Coordinates of C-alpha atoms in Angstrom, one line a residue:
X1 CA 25.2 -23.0 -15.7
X2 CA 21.7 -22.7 -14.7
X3 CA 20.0 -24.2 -18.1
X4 CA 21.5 -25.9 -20.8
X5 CA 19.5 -25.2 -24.2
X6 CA 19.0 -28.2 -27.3
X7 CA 21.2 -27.3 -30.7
X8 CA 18.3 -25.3 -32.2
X9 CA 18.0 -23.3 -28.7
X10 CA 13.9 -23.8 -28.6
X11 CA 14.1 -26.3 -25.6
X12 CA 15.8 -26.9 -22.1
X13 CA 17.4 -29.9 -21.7
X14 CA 18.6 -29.0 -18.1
X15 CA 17.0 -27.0 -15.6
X16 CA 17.4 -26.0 -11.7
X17 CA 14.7 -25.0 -9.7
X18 CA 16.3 -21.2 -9.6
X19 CA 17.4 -20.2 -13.3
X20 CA 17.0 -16.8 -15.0
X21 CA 18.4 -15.5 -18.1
X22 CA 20.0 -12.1 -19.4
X23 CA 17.5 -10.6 -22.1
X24 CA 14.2 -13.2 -22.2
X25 CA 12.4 -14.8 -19.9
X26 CA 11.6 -18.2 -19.8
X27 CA 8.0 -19.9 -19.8
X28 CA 7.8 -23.5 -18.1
X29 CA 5.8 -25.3 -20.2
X30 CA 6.7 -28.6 -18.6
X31 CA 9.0 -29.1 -16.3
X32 CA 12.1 -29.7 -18.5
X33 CA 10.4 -28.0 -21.9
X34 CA 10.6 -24.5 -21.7
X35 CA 10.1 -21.5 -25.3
X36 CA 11.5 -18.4 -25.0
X37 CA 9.0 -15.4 -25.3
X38 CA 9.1 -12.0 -26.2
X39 CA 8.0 -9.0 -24.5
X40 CA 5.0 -8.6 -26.5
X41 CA 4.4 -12.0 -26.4
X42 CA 4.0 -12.0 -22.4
X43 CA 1.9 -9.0 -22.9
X44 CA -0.6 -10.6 -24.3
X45 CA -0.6 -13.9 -22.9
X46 CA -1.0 -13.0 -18.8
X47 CA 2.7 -12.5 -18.3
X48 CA 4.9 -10.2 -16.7
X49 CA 6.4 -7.8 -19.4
X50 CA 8.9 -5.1 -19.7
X51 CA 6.9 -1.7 -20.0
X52 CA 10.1 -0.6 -22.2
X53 CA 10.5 -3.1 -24.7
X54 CA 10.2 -1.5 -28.0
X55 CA 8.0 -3.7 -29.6
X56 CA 5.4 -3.0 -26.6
X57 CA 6.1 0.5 -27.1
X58 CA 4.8 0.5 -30.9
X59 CA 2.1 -2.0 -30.0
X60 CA 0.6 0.0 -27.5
X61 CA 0.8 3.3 -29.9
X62 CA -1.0 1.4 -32.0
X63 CA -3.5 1.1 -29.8
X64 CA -4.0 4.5 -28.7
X65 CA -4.5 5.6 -32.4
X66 CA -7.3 2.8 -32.4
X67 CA -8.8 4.2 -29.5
X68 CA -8.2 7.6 -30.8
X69 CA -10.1 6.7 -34.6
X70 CA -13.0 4.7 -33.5
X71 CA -13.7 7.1 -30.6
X72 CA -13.7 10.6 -33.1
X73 CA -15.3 7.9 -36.1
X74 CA -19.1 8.6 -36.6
X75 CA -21.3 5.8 -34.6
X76 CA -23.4 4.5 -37.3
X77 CA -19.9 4.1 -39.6
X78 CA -19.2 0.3 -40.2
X79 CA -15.7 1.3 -39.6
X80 CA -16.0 1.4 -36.0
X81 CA -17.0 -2.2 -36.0
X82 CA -13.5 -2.7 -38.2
X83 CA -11.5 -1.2 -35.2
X84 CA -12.7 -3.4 -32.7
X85 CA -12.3 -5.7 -34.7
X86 CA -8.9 -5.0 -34.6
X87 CA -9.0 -3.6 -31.2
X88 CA -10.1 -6.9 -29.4
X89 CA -10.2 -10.4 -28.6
X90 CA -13.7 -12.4 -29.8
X91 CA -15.0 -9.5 -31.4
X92 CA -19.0 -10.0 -33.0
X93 CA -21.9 -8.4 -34.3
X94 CA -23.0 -8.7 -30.4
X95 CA -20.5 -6.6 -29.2
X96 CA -21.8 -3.1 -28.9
X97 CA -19.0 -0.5 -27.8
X98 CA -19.8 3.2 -27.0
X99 CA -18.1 6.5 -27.6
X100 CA -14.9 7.5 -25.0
X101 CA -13.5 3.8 -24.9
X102 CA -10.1 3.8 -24.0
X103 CA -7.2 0.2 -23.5
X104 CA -3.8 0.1 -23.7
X105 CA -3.3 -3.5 -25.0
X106 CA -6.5 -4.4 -26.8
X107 CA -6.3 -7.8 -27.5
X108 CA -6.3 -8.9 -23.8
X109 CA -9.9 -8.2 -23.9
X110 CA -11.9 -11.0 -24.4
X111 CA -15.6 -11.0 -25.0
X112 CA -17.3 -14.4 -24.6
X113 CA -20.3 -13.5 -26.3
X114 CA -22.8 -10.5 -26.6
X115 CA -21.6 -7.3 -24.3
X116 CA -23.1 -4.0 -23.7
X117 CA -19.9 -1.6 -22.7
X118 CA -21.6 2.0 -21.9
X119 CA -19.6 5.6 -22.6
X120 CA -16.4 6.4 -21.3
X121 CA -15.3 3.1 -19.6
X122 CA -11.6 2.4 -19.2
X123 CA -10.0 -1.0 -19.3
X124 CA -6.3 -0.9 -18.4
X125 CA -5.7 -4.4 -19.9
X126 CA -2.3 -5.3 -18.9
X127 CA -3.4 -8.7 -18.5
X128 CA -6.0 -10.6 -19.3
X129 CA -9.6 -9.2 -18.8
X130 CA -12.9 -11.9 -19.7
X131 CA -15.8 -10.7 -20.8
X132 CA -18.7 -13.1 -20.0
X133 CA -21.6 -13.7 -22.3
X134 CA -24.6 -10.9 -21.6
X135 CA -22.5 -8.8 -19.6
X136 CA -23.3 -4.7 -19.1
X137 CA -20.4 -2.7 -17.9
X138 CA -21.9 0.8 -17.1
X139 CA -20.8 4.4 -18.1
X140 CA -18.0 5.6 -16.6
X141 CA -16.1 1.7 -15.3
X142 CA -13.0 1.2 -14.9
X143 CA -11.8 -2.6 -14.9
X144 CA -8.0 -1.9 -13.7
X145 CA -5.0 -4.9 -14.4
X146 CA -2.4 -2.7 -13.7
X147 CA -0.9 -2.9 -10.4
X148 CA 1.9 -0.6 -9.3
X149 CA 4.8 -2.1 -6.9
X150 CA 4.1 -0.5 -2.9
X151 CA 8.1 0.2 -2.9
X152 CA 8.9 3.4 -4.2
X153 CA 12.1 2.6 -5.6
X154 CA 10.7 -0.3 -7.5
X155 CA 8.1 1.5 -8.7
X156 CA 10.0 4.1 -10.5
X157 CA 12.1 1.2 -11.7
X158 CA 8.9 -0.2 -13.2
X159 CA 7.6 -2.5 -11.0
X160 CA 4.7 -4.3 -11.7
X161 CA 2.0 -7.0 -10.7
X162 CA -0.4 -7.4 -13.3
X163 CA -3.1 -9.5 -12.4
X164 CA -6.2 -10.9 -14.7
X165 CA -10.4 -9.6 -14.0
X166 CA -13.2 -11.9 -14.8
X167 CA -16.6 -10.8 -15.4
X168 CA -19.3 -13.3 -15.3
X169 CA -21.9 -14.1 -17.7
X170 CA -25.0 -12.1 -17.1
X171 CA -23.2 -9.9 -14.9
X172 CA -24.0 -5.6 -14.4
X173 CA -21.9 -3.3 -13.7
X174 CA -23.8 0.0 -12.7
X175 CA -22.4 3.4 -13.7
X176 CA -18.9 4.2 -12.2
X177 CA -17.9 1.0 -11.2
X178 CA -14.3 0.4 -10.7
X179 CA -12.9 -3.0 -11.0
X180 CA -9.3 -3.8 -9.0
X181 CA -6.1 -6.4 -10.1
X182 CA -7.3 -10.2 -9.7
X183 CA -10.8 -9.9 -9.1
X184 CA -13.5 -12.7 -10.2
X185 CA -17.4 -11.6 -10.6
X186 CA -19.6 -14.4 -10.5
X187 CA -22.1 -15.0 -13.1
X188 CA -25.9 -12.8 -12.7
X189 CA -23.8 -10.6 -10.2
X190 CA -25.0 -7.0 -9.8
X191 CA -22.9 -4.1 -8.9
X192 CA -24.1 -1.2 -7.5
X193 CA -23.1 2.2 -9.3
X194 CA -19.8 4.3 -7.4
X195 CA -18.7 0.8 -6.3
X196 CA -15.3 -0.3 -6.2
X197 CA -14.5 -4.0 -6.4
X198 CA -11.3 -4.8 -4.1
X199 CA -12.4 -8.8 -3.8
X200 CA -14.0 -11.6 -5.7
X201 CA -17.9 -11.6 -5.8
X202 CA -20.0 -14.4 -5.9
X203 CA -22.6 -15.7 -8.4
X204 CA -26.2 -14.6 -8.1
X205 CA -25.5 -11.8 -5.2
X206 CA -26.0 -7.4 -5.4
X207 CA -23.1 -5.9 -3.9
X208 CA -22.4 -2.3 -3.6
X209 CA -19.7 -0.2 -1.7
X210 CA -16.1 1.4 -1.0
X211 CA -14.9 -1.4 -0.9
X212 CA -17.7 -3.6 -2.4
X213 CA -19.6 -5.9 -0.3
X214 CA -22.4 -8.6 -0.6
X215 CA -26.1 -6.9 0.3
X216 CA -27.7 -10.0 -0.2
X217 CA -28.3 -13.0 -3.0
X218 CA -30.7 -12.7 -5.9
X219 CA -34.1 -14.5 -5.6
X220 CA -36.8 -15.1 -7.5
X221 CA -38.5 -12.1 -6.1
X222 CA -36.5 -10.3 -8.4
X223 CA -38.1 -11.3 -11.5
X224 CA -41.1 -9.8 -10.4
X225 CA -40.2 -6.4 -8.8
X226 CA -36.8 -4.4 -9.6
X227 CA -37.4 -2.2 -6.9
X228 CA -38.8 -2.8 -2.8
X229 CA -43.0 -3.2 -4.1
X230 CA -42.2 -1.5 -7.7
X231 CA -43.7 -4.5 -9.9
X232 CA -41.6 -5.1 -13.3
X233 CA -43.4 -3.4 -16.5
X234 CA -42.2 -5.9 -18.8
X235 CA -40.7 -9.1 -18.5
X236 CA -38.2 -11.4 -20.0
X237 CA -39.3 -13.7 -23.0
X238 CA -40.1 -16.9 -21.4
X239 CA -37.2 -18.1 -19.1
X240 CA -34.7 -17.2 -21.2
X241 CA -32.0 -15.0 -20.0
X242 CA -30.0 -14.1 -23.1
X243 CA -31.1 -14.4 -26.4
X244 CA -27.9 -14.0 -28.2
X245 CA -25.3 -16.4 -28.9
X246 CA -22.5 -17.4 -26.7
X247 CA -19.2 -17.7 -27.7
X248 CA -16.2 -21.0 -26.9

């Protein structure tokens, strides 16, 4: 016997380094303190989870008919504020959500703060995506958890790699972006529109490309011209580079 469970069956009181069990798997917590989990309960907490669990199943359905209401709801209704409420993780007045969004776990979306997501973006949520403070994600971006297994076989068995996306605080996606499994964009990043964002990227850089590289870093040129010798027509208020608030 590979574990050996305390009288209300909530802890392990014995453990080898190689265990498994029959229907749930087991979160180490500490090394010899372990909770069971459901399937819906990895799914939403950056785990590995069975695609065919039932209570995934209806959560999911329920988020389609979310994404199905507040995408055929009128903009100005309050009621689309509701559903994203709902929808997502640190929803706020902030958040600002256009027409043709579409998730399939919701409430592995977490915004940090104020957010600008464009039409028709796509976040296959999986696992955990962050939002940072100030971030714009362009029309048309994909940010992508979902990872396939390589092996055929496994694949039609349901193999999966889930892995979590970061986006910085004050970072821009451009139109058509496409974000892969376990990437990181660093805070004030820019991405250039079509790209499609295989590796981490670091703070304070423009990268653009298939795949997406580094052009070069941000500088204080910048603030005065947003394109070669095209001067800015109106700048910032005084330093500050957000002016709504941030969330924990």
């Amino acid at each position: 016997m590979l574990l050996k469970f305390s009288a209300d069956n909530d802890k392990v009181l014995e453990i080898q380094p190689s265990y498994c069990t029959a229907d749930r798997v087991i979160l180490c917590v500490q090394s010899v303190n372990c909770i069971r989990m459901t399937e819906l309960e990895k799914a939403l907490s950056g785990e590995q989870f069975s695609r065919r669990d039932g209570e995934v199943v209806a959560f999911q359905n329920r988020v389609k008919d979310l994404c199905f209401e507040f995408n055929t709801t009128i903009p100005s209704s309050p009621r689309r504020g509701e559903i994203l409420r709902e929808l997502v993780t640190g929803y706020n007045q902030y958040v600002f959500v256009e027409s043709g969004f579409q998730c399939i776990m919701g409430k592995n979306i977490h915004f940090k703060g104020m957010a600008f997501v464009n039409l028709n973006c796509t976040f296959l949520d999986s696992n955990i995506i962050i939002i940072g403070h100030c971030a714009l994600i362009g029309p048309g971006c994909s940010l992508i958890c979902t990872n396939h297994a390589i092996d055929p076989v496994e694949r039609l068995k349901g193999g999966f790699n889930d892995r979590p996306i970061t986006i910085g605080e004050n970072v821009w996606l451009g139109a058509n972006v496409t974000v892969l499994p376990g990437v990181t964009i660093g805070d004030r990043a820019v991405i250039g529109a079509g790209s499609v964002v295989t590796h981490d990227i670091p703070a304070d850089t423009i990268a653009v490309g298939n795949p997406c590289r580094v052009m070069r870093p941000i500088s204080e040129r910048d603030r005065e011209y947003y394109y070669k010798d095209r001067k800015m027509l109106c700048q910032g208020r005084s330093g500050r580079i957000c002016i709504f608030p941030s969330l924990p």
